[in-house]
Every structure is written in C-alpha cells, then in structure tokens.
C-alpha cells in the first residue's frame, strides 16, 4: 500500500512539474486572447481591479481585525501584529494557508500564549474554512467580470454574490490558486460566463499572495479570541 501511494504521489508531482513548465505560456495565451477580445484598455481595467482587491484586503486587515481584537481581547493591536510578522512573510511567499499552518501554530502558542489544546483545534479548522481574504476577493472579482461582460447586476444578484462568495471561500482549499477555481461557483450563481476567469488569471498569483495574508491573520485572531473568551490566554511573548 505504501509503495502504491508513494508511486501515485510521485506521479502527481511529475504531472504538476510538467504543467508548471507550460503554465507561463498558457497564461500568456489566455491574456493574449483576452486582450484580442477586449483591446489594450483591459490592462488598465485589470490594474484598477487589482488595486480594488488590495485596498479591500488592507481595510479588512488594518481596520476590521484590530476592531475585533480590541472588542474581544485585551491584547494590544501593535503587539499582535508584531507577533504576526513571520506568519505574514510565509503566507505571502507561499500563497498557502496550509503551508503556513505550522508557523501559525508555533506563533500562537509561543508568542500569543494560546494553549495547545485550543490552537490545535482552532487553527487547522480555521485554515480550511476561515478565508475572509478569499471571500472578499471572490466578491470583487465576480462584480468585475460581470461588469466587463456588460451585466447590470440587480440587488438580488449582489446579495447572491455576497452569500455564494462566503460559501465558496469556506469550500476553498488552503493552497495556491483554489480561490480562483471556486470563483466559478459565484459566477454561475449570477449567470455570468465562467470563462470570465480567463480575464483575471494573469494577475491572480499576486492577488493570491495578498489574500492569503488576511486569511492566516484571521486564524490567529480567531485563536486568541477563543482563548481569551475561555480565560485561557497566557503571557504575551513579543520581542
Ligand atoms: N491561497 C489561499 C489560501 O491558501 C486560498 C485561495 O484563495 O486561493 O489561503
């Protein structure tokens, strides 16, 4: 059995390696097709779209999270963000909440004083279902694609985007690029062609790096909020 699964695993790694070789060319052709269809102006539009996502993620991280931290814990916002430096660096460079999990666990236990029995339950669960950054990105991307295709979104469709983006983010696996795939669910729910994701695929890696950061900070935040509500938060250990 072990040999069989090792074999399958090696085959998958080989397959991914081969796909990665053609990925840059594939992305190039996708972008070329998009430009051919919509003209060069689409590049400027893509820049505005990327900025909207990044500003949204910044508001989430630097306004909403500090508010929640102040509301539910006694930890200072500055100290909390100081403990998150390593988590942010790993999340940004790997674009994967799952790859960042060991670092998040370590920081929550050693620096934020969360007991292991809380961190080992909240963090793995949060890593898979708690993806605020991804939900925000999917909502912006859905509106952007709908606008490019000339859809005039009704209020019901906008509410549908909010609900399906929240659900799609819960279903998104904590690895690079899956938020983009799950976006198809959001687009289908409002009747926008799912081929629309080709429009944004070229800038997705950068946005993936950015959205993974609030995804992992939210996990640490949930962890300290739970520990503090259980009166189990230990000493803060910030250098
Ligand atoms: N890369 C994200 C994460 O791991 C998921 C995604 O939005 O694609 O948190």
PDB file of C-alpha atoms and ligand atoms in Angstrom:
ATOM      1  CA  UNK A   1       0.000   0.000   0.000  1.00  0.00           C
ATOM      2  CA  UNK A   2       2.758   2.407   0.999  1.00  0.00           C
ATOM      3  CA  UNK A   3       4.618   1.710  -2.277  1.00  0.00           C
ATOM      4  CA  UNK A   4       1.409   2.246  -4.247  1.00  0.00           C
ATOM      5  CA  UNK A   5       0.615   5.611  -2.647  1.00  0.00           C
ATOM      6  CA  UNK A   6       4.262   6.699  -2.897  1.00  0.00           C
ATOM      7  CA  UNK A   7       4.034   5.904  -6.608  1.00  0.00           C
ATOM      8  CA  UNK A   8       0.804   7.888  -7.030  1.00  0.00           C
ATOM      9  CA  UNK A   9       2.336  10.794  -5.117  1.00  0.00           C
ATOM     10  CA  UNK A  10       5.486  10.758  -7.328  1.00  0.00           C
ATOM     11  CA  UNK A  11       3.328  10.611 -10.459  1.00  0.00           C
ATOM     12  CA  UNK A  12       1.312  13.632  -9.273  1.00  0.00           C
ATOM     13  CA  UNK A  13       4.497  15.597  -8.507  1.00  0.00           C
ATOM     14  CA  UNK A  14       5.811  14.807 -12.005  1.00  0.00           C
ATOM     15  CA  UNK A  15       2.498  15.847 -13.547  1.00  0.00           C
ATOM     16  CA  UNK A  16       2.482  19.164 -11.665  1.00  0.00           C
ATOM     17  CA  UNK A  17       6.124  19.789 -12.655  1.00  0.00           C
ATOM     18  CA  UNK A  18       5.237  19.263 -16.333  1.00  0.00           C
ATOM     19  CA  UNK A  19       2.189  21.528 -16.050  1.00  0.00           C
ATOM     20  CA  UNK A  20       4.293  24.215 -14.357  1.00  0.00           C
ATOM     21  CA  UNK A  21       6.639  24.206 -17.376  1.00  0.00           C
ATOM     22  CA  UNK A  22       3.822  25.139 -19.749  1.00  0.00           C
ATOM     23  CA  UNK A  23       1.940  27.336 -17.232  1.00  0.00           C
ATOM     24  CA  UNK A  24       3.653  30.652 -18.187  1.00  0.00           C
ATOM     25  CA  UNK A  25       2.897  30.051 -21.901  1.00  0.00           C
ATOM     26  CA  UNK A  26      -0.666  29.011 -21.097  1.00  0.00           C
ATOM     27  CA  UNK A  27      -1.230  32.154 -19.016  1.00  0.00           C
ATOM     28  CA  UNK A  28       0.324  34.243 -21.811  1.00  0.00           C
ATOM     29  CA  UNK A  29      -2.070  32.813 -24.394  1.00  0.00           C
ATOM     30  CA  UNK A  30      -5.023  33.367 -22.066  1.00  0.00           C
ATOM     31  CA  UNK A  31      -4.053  37.008 -21.565  1.00  0.00           C
ATOM     32  CA  UNK A  32      -3.377  37.422 -25.310  1.00  0.00           C
ATOM     33  CA  UNK A  33      -6.855  36.088 -26.079  1.00  0.00           C
ATOM     34  CA  UNK A  34      -8.379  38.454 -23.522  1.00  0.00           C
ATOM     35  CA  UNK A  35      -6.545  41.467 -24.984  1.00  0.00           C
ATOM     36  CA  UNK A  36      -7.540  40.420 -28.514  1.00  0.00           C
ATOM     37  CA  UNK A  37     -11.175  40.309 -27.431  1.00  0.00           C
ATOM     38  CA  UNK A  38     -11.372  43.407 -25.229  1.00  0.00           C
ATOM     39  CA  UNK A  39      -8.492  45.582 -26.504  1.00  0.00           C
ATOM     40  CA  UNK A  40      -5.470  47.000 -24.639  1.00  0.00           C
ATOM     41  CA  UNK A  41      -7.707  49.038 -22.327  1.00  0.00           C
ATOM     42  CA  UNK A  42      -8.398  45.843 -20.409  1.00  0.00           C
ATOM     43  CA  UNK A  43      -4.883  46.099 -18.902  1.00  0.00           C
ATOM     44  CA  UNK A  44      -5.728  49.421 -17.251  1.00  0.00           C
ATOM     45  CA  UNK A  45      -9.020  47.955 -16.062  1.00  0.00           C
ATOM     46  CA  UNK A  46      -7.121  44.984 -14.623  1.00  0.00           C
ATOM     47  CA  UNK A  47      -4.859  47.360 -12.720  1.00  0.00           C
ATOM     48  CA  UNK A  48      -7.884  49.107 -11.198  1.00  0.00           C
ATOM     49  CA  UNK A  49      -9.405  45.726 -10.332  1.00  0.00           C
ATOM     50  CA  UNK A  50      -6.179  44.600  -8.612  1.00  0.00           C
ATOM     51  CA  UNK A  51      -5.978  47.874  -6.663  1.00  0.00           C
ATOM     52  CA  UNK A  52      -9.604  47.472  -5.526  1.00  0.00           C
ATOM     53  CA  UNK A  53      -8.860  43.979  -4.202  1.00  0.00           C
ATOM     54  CA  UNK A  54      -5.654  45.124  -2.461  1.00  0.00           C
ATOM     55  CA  UNK A  55      -7.366  48.148  -0.832  1.00  0.00           C
ATOM     56  CA  UNK A  56     -10.242  45.910   0.313  1.00  0.00           C
ATOM     57  CA  UNK A  57      -7.791  43.429   1.835  1.00  0.00           C
ATOM     58  CA  UNK A  58      -5.911  46.269   3.559  1.00  0.00           C
ATOM     59  CA  UNK A  59      -9.142  47.609   5.118  1.00  0.00           C
ATOM     60  CA  UNK A  60     -10.005  44.089   6.290  1.00  0.00           C
ATOM     61  CA  UNK A  61      -6.569  43.586   7.844  1.00  0.00           C
ATOM     62  CA  UNK A  62      -5.880  47.008   9.306  1.00  0.00           C
ATOM     63  CA  UNK A  63      -9.372  48.194  10.248  1.00  0.00           C
ATOM     64  CA  UNK A  64     -11.667  45.233  10.825  1.00  0.00           C
ATOM     65  CA  UNK A  65      -9.195  42.869  12.516  1.00  0.00           C
ATOM     66  CA  UNK A  66      -7.880  45.475  15.008  1.00  0.00           C
ATOM     67  CA  UNK A  67     -11.501  46.342  15.862  1.00  0.00           C
ATOM     68  CA  UNK A  68     -12.319  42.703  16.567  1.00  0.00           C
ATOM     69  CA  UNK A  69      -9.107  42.332  18.566  1.00  0.00           C
ATOM     70  CA  UNK A  70      -9.976  45.373  20.700  1.00  0.00           C
ATOM     71  CA  UNK A  71     -13.563  44.223  21.112  1.00  0.00           C
ATOM     72  CA  UNK A  72     -12.896  40.644  22.177  1.00  0.00           C
ATOM     73  CA  UNK A  73      -9.423  40.580  23.747  1.00  0.00           C
ATOM     74  CA  UNK A  74      -7.109  42.724  25.836  1.00  0.00           C
ATOM     75  CA  UNK A  75      -4.127  42.265  23.508  1.00  0.00           C
ATOM     76  CA  UNK A  76      -2.572  45.433  22.072  1.00  0.00           C
ATOM     77  CA  UNK A  77      -3.031  45.707  18.302  1.00  0.00           C
ATOM     78  CA  UNK A  78       0.608  46.693  17.792  1.00  0.00           C
ATOM     79  CA  UNK A  79       1.888  43.695  19.731  1.00  0.00           C
ATOM     80  CA  UNK A  80      -0.490  41.328  17.944  1.00  0.00           C
ATOM     81  CA  UNK A  81       0.750  42.453  14.517  1.00  0.00           C
ATOM     82  CA  UNK A  82       4.360  42.242  15.733  1.00  0.00           C
ATOM     83  CA  UNK A  83       3.857  38.552  16.505  1.00  0.00           C
ATOM     84  CA  UNK A  84       2.390  38.007  13.030  1.00  0.00           C
ATOM     85  CA  UNK A  85       5.450  39.140  11.039  1.00  0.00           C
ATOM     86  CA  UNK A  86       6.723  35.628  10.326  1.00  0.00           C
ATOM     87  CA  UNK A  87       3.217  34.320   9.597  1.00  0.00           C
ATOM     88  CA  UNK A  88       2.677  37.148   7.105  1.00  0.00           C
ATOM     89  CA  UNK A  89       6.040  36.511   5.394  1.00  0.00           C
ATOM     90  CA  UNK A  90       5.367  32.772   4.945  1.00  0.00           C
ATOM     91  CA  UNK A  91       1.749  33.293   3.828  1.00  0.00           C
ATOM     92  CA  UNK A  92       2.759  35.959   1.312  1.00  0.00           C
ATOM     93  CA  UNK A  93       5.586  33.937  -0.196  1.00  0.00           C
ATOM     94  CA  UNK A  94       3.808  30.554  -0.335  1.00  0.00           C
ATOM     95  CA  UNK A  95       0.209  31.760  -1.057  1.00  0.00           C
ATOM     96  CA  UNK A  96      -0.933  28.867   1.076  1.00  0.00           C
ATOM     97  CA  UNK A  97      -2.659  28.926   4.461  1.00  0.00           C
ATOM     98  CA  UNK A  98      -1.911  25.196   4.782  1.00  0.00           C
ATOM     99  CA  UNK A  99       1.830  25.680   4.254  1.00  0.00           C
ATOM    100  CA  UNK A 100       1.745  28.492   6.838  1.00  0.00           C
ATOM    101  CA  UNK A 101      -0.132  26.417   9.438  1.00  0.00           C
ATOM    102  CA  UNK A 102       2.958  25.090  11.315  1.00  0.00           C
ATOM    103  CA  UNK A 103       4.281  28.663  11.676  1.00  0.00           C
ATOM    104  CA  UNK A 104       0.852  29.984  12.761  1.00  0.00           C
ATOM    105  CA  UNK A 105       0.617  27.192  15.386  1.00  0.00           C
ATOM    106  CA  UNK A 106       4.087  27.957  16.692  1.00  0.00           C
ATOM    107  CA  UNK A 107       3.489  31.719  16.907  1.00  0.00           C
ATOM    108  CA  UNK A 108       0.051  31.331  18.543  1.00  0.00           C
ATOM    109  CA  UNK A 109       1.400  29.010  21.201  1.00  0.00           C
ATOM    110  CA  UNK A 110       4.815  30.533  21.886  1.00  0.00           C
ATOM    111  CA  UNK A 111       4.192  34.243  21.293  1.00  0.00           C
ATOM    112  CA  UNK A 112       0.475  34.819  21.817  1.00  0.00           C
ATOM    113  CA  UNK A 113       0.197  32.429  24.775  1.00  0.00           C
ATOM    114  CA  UNK A 114      -2.621  30.285  23.362  1.00  0.00           C
ATOM    115  CA  UNK A 115      -2.699  26.815  24.987  1.00  0.00           C
ATOM    116  CA  UNK A 116      -2.003  23.893  22.638  1.00  0.00           C
ATOM    117  CA  UNK A 117      -5.422  22.319  23.152  1.00  0.00           C
ATOM    118  CA  UNK A 118      -7.101  25.461  21.746  1.00  0.00           C
ATOM    119  CA  UNK A 119      -4.543  26.205  18.993  1.00  0.00           C
ATOM    120  CA  UNK A 120      -4.503  22.610  17.742  1.00  0.00           C
ATOM    121  CA  UNK A 121      -8.290  22.689  17.299  1.00  0.00           C
ATOM    122  CA  UNK A 122      -8.976  26.252  16.131  1.00  0.00           C
ATOM    123  CA  UNK A 123      -6.053  26.693  13.727  1.00  0.00           C
ATOM    124  CA  UNK A 124      -6.419  23.592  11.488  1.00  0.00           C
ATOM    125  CA  UNK A 125     -10.183  24.249  11.315  1.00  0.00           C
ATOM    126  CA  UNK A 126      -9.664  27.966  10.631  1.00  0.00           C
ATOM    127  CA  UNK A 127      -7.059  27.215   7.957  1.00  0.00           C
ATOM    128  CA  UNK A 128      -9.610  25.243   5.938  1.00  0.00           C
ATOM    129  CA  UNK A 129     -12.793  27.264   6.451  1.00  0.00           C
ATOM    130  CA  UNK A 130     -11.866  30.752   7.638  1.00  0.00           C
ATOM    131  CA  UNK A 131     -10.881  32.663   4.488  1.00  0.00           C
ATOM    132  CA  UNK A 132     -12.028  36.268   4.702  1.00  0.00           C
ATOM    133  CA  UNK A 133      -9.479  37.486   2.177  1.00  0.00           C
ATOM    134  CA  UNK A 134     -10.605  34.910  -0.378  1.00  0.00           C
ATOM    135  CA  UNK A 135     -14.299  35.760   0.129  1.00  0.00           C
ATOM    136  CA  UNK A 136     -13.573  39.464  -0.382  1.00  0.00           C
ATOM    137  CA  UNK A 137     -11.504  38.751  -3.484  1.00  0.00           C
ATOM    138  CA  UNK A 138     -14.186  36.491  -4.985  1.00  0.00           C
ATOM    139  CA  UNK A 139     -16.882  39.126  -4.485  1.00  0.00           C
ATOM    140  CA  UNK A 140     -14.775  41.862  -6.145  1.00  0.00           C
ATOM    141  CA  UNK A 141     -13.736  39.512  -8.973  1.00  0.00           C
ATOM    142  CA  UNK A 142     -17.342  38.469  -9.648  1.00  0.00           C
ATOM    143  CA  UNK A 143     -18.510  42.097  -9.859  1.00  0.00           C
ATOM    144  CA  UNK A 144     -15.529  42.963 -12.072  1.00  0.00           C
ATOM    145  CA  UNK A 145     -16.149  40.099 -14.524  1.00  0.00           C
ATOM    146  CA  UNK A 146     -19.876  40.851 -14.616  1.00  0.00           C
ATOM    147  CA  UNK A 147     -19.084  44.499 -15.477  1.00  0.00           C
ATOM    148  CA  UNK A 148     -16.654  43.551 -18.251  1.00  0.00           C
ATOM    149  CA  UNK A 149     -19.338  41.323 -19.809  1.00  0.00           C
ATOM    150  CA  UNK A 150     -21.802  44.203 -19.533  1.00  0.00           C
ATOM    151  CA  UNK A 151     -24.110  42.676 -16.903  1.00  0.00           C
ATOM    152  CA  UNK A 152     -26.161  45.137 -14.907  1.00  0.00           C
ATOM    153  CA  UNK A 153     -26.288  43.448 -11.511  1.00  0.00           C
ATOM    154  CA  UNK A 154     -29.569  43.653  -9.617  1.00  0.00           C
ATOM    155  CA  UNK A 155     -29.656  43.930  -5.819  1.00  0.00           C
ATOM    156  CA  UNK A 156     -30.652  40.248  -5.563  1.00  0.00           C
ATOM    157  CA  UNK A 157     -27.649  39.280  -7.684  1.00  0.00           C
ATOM    158  CA  UNK A 158     -25.373  41.383  -5.485  1.00  0.00           C
ATOM    159  CA  UNK A 159     -26.711  39.669  -2.351  1.00  0.00           C
ATOM    160  CA  UNK A 160     -26.241  36.310  -4.098  1.00  0.00           C
ATOM    161  CA  UNK A 161     -22.597  37.244  -4.719  1.00  0.00           C
ATOM    162  CA  UNK A 162     -22.082  38.013  -1.011  1.00  0.00           C
ATOM    163  CA  UNK A 163     -23.653  34.714   0.086  1.00  0.00           C
ATOM    164  CA  UNK A 164     -22.035  32.452  -2.507  1.00  0.00           C
ATOM    165  CA  UNK A 165     -18.627  34.119  -2.077  1.00  0.00           C
ATOM    166  CA  UNK A 166     -18.803  33.419   1.670  1.00  0.00           C
ATOM    167  CA  UNK A 167     -19.721  29.772   0.969  1.00  0.00           C
ATOM    168  CA  UNK A 168     -17.191  29.353  -1.860  1.00  0.00           C
ATOM    169  CA  UNK A 169     -14.455  30.722   0.417  1.00  0.00           C
ATOM    170  CA  UNK A 170     -15.374  28.140   3.067  1.00  0.00           C
ATOM    171  CA  UNK A 171     -15.050  25.432   0.406  1.00  0.00           C
ATOM    172  CA  UNK A 172     -11.742  26.789  -0.919  1.00  0.00           C
ATOM    173  CA  UNK A 173      -8.759  24.544  -0.145  1.00  0.00           C
ATOM    174  CA  UNK A 174      -5.923  26.355   1.675  1.00  0.00           C
ATOM    175  CA  UNK A 175      -3.474  26.028  -1.227  1.00  0.00           C
ATOM    176  CA  UNK A 176      -2.431  28.438  -4.003  1.00  0.00           C
ATOM    177  CA  UNK A 177      -4.952  29.411  -6.669  1.00  0.00           C
ATOM    178  CA  UNK A 178      -8.018  27.488  -5.493  1.00  0.00           C
ATOM    179  CA  UNK A 179      -9.920  30.712  -4.726  1.00  0.00           C
ATOM    180  CA  UNK A 180      -9.887  31.399  -8.473  1.00  0.00           C
ATOM    181  CA  UNK A 181     -11.347  27.961  -9.286  1.00  0.00           C
ATOM    182  CA  UNK A 182     -14.068  28.334  -6.644  1.00  0.00           C
ATOM    183  CA  UNK A 183     -14.952  31.697  -8.176  1.00  0.00           C
ATOM    184  CA  UNK A 184     -16.728  29.683 -10.895  1.00  0.00           C
ATOM    185  CA  UNK A 185     -19.456  28.848  -8.330  1.00  0.00           C
ATOM    186  CA  UNK A 186     -20.011  32.558  -7.642  1.00  0.00           C
ATOM    187  CA  UNK A 187     -20.113  33.414 -11.359  1.00  0.00           C
ATOM    188  CA  UNK A 188     -22.550  30.579 -12.137  1.00  0.00           C
ATOM    189  CA  UNK A 189     -24.878  31.712  -9.333  1.00  0.00           C
ATOM    190  CA  UNK A 190     -25.380  35.065 -11.069  1.00  0.00           C
ATOM    191  CA  UNK A 191     -25.390  33.710 -14.631  1.00  0.00           C
ATOM    192  CA  UNK A 192     -22.052  35.245 -15.699  1.00  0.00           C
ATOM    193  CA  UNK A 193     -19.959  33.053 -18.087  1.00  0.00           C
ATOM    194  CA  UNK A 194     -17.329  31.184 -16.079  1.00  0.00           C
ATOM    195  CA  UNK A 195     -14.797  31.645 -18.919  1.00  0.00           C
ATOM    196  CA  UNK A 196     -14.589  35.155 -17.445  1.00  0.00           C
ATOM    197  CA  UNK A 197     -11.932  33.888 -15.048  1.00  0.00           C
ATOM    198  CA  UNK A 198      -9.529  33.951 -18.019  1.00  0.00           C
ATOM    199  CA  UNK A 199      -9.696  37.738 -17.696  1.00  0.00           C
ATOM    200  CA  UNK A 200      -8.125  37.797 -14.262  1.00  0.00           C
ATOM    201  CA  UNK A 201      -5.925  34.705 -14.335  1.00  0.00           C
ATOM    202  CA  UNK A 202      -2.850  36.754 -15.266  1.00  0.00           C
ATOM    203  CA  UNK A 203      -2.912  38.826 -12.075  1.00  0.00           C
ATOM    204  CA  UNK A 204      -4.196  36.088  -9.831  1.00  0.00           C
ATOM    205  CA  UNK A 205      -0.873  34.932  -8.401  1.00  0.00           C
ATOM    206  CA  UNK A 206      -0.127  38.360  -6.957  1.00  0.00           C
ATOM    207  CA  UNK A 207      -3.643  38.709  -5.551  1.00  0.00           C
ATOM    208  CA  UNK A 208      -3.407  35.175  -4.159  1.00  0.00           C
ATOM    209  CA  UNK A 209      -0.280  36.185  -2.222  1.00  0.00           C
ATOM    210  CA  UNK A 210      -2.126  39.247  -0.885  1.00  0.00           C
ATOM    211  CA  UNK A 211      -5.374  37.471   0.073  1.00  0.00           C
ATOM    212  CA  UNK A 212      -3.573  34.627   1.862  1.00  0.00           C
ATOM    213  CA  UNK A 213      -2.173  37.148   4.377  1.00  0.00           C
ATOM    214  CA  UNK A 214      -5.575  38.193   5.890  1.00  0.00           C
ATOM    215  CA  UNK A 215      -6.647  34.537   5.646  1.00  0.00           C
ATOM    216  CA  UNK A 216      -3.907  33.466   8.069  1.00  0.00           C
ATOM    217  CA  UNK A 217      -4.055  36.536  10.325  1.00  0.00           C
ATOM    218  CA  UNK A 218      -7.783  35.818  10.780  1.00  0.00           C
ATOM    219  CA  UNK A 219      -6.862  32.326  12.014  1.00  0.00           C
ATOM    220  CA  UNK A 220      -4.507  33.706  14.673  1.00  0.00           C
ATOM    221  CA  UNK A 221      -7.136  36.290  15.582  1.00  0.00           C
ATOM    222  CA  UNK A 222      -9.839  33.635  15.999  1.00  0.00           C
ATOM    223  CA  UNK A 223      -7.419  31.645  18.112  1.00  0.00           C
ATOM    224  CA  UNK A 224      -6.737  34.492  20.578  1.00  0.00           C
ATOM    225  CA  UNK A 225     -10.422  35.458  20.699  1.00  0.00           C
ATOM    226  CA  UNK A 226     -11.415  31.879  21.617  1.00  0.00           C
ATOM    227  CA  UNK A 227      -8.571  31.532  24.149  1.00  0.00           C
ATOM    228  CA  UNK A 228      -9.476  34.856  25.729  1.00  0.00           C
ATOM    229  CA  UNK A 229     -13.201  34.026  25.889  1.00  0.00           C
ATOM    230  CA  UNK A 230     -12.242  30.805  27.714  1.00  0.00           C
ATOM    231  CA  UNK A 231      -9.937  32.774  30.048  1.00  0.00           C
ATOM    232  CA  UNK A 232      -7.061  30.631  28.860  1.00  0.00           C
ATOM    233  CA  UNK A 233      -4.850  33.229  27.235  1.00  0.00           C
ATOM    234  CA  UNK A 234      -1.344  33.071  28.710  1.00  0.00           C
ATOM    235  CA  UNK A 235       1.513  35.581  28.731  1.00  0.00           C
ATOM    236  CA  UNK A 236       2.264  37.511  25.554  1.00  0.00           C
ATOM    237  CA  UNK A 237       5.839  36.953  24.450  1.00  0.00           C
ATOM    238  CA  UNK A 238       6.796  39.701  21.989  1.00  0.00           C
ATOM    239  CA  UNK A 239      10.396  40.631  21.207  1.00  0.00           C
TER     240      UNK A 239
HETATM  241  N1  LIG B   1      -4.266  30.705  -1.380  1.00  0.00           N
HETATM  242  C1  LIG B   1      -5.375  30.866  -0.480  1.00  0.00           C
HETATM  243  C2  LIG B   1      -5.035  30.301   0.870  1.00  0.00           C
HETATM  244  O1  LIG B   1      -4.308  29.333   0.960  1.00  0.00           O
HETATM  245  C3  LIG B   1      -6.622  30.232  -0.994  1.00  0.00           C
HETATM  246  C4  LIG B   1      -7.091  30.955  -2.245  1.00  0.00           C
HETATM  247  O2  LIG B   1      -7.775  31.986  -2.081  1.00  0.00           O
HETATM  248  O3  LIG B   1      -6.761  30.547  -3.353  1.00  0.00           O
HETATM  249  O4  LIG B   1      -5.493  30.805   1.879  1.00  0.00           O
END
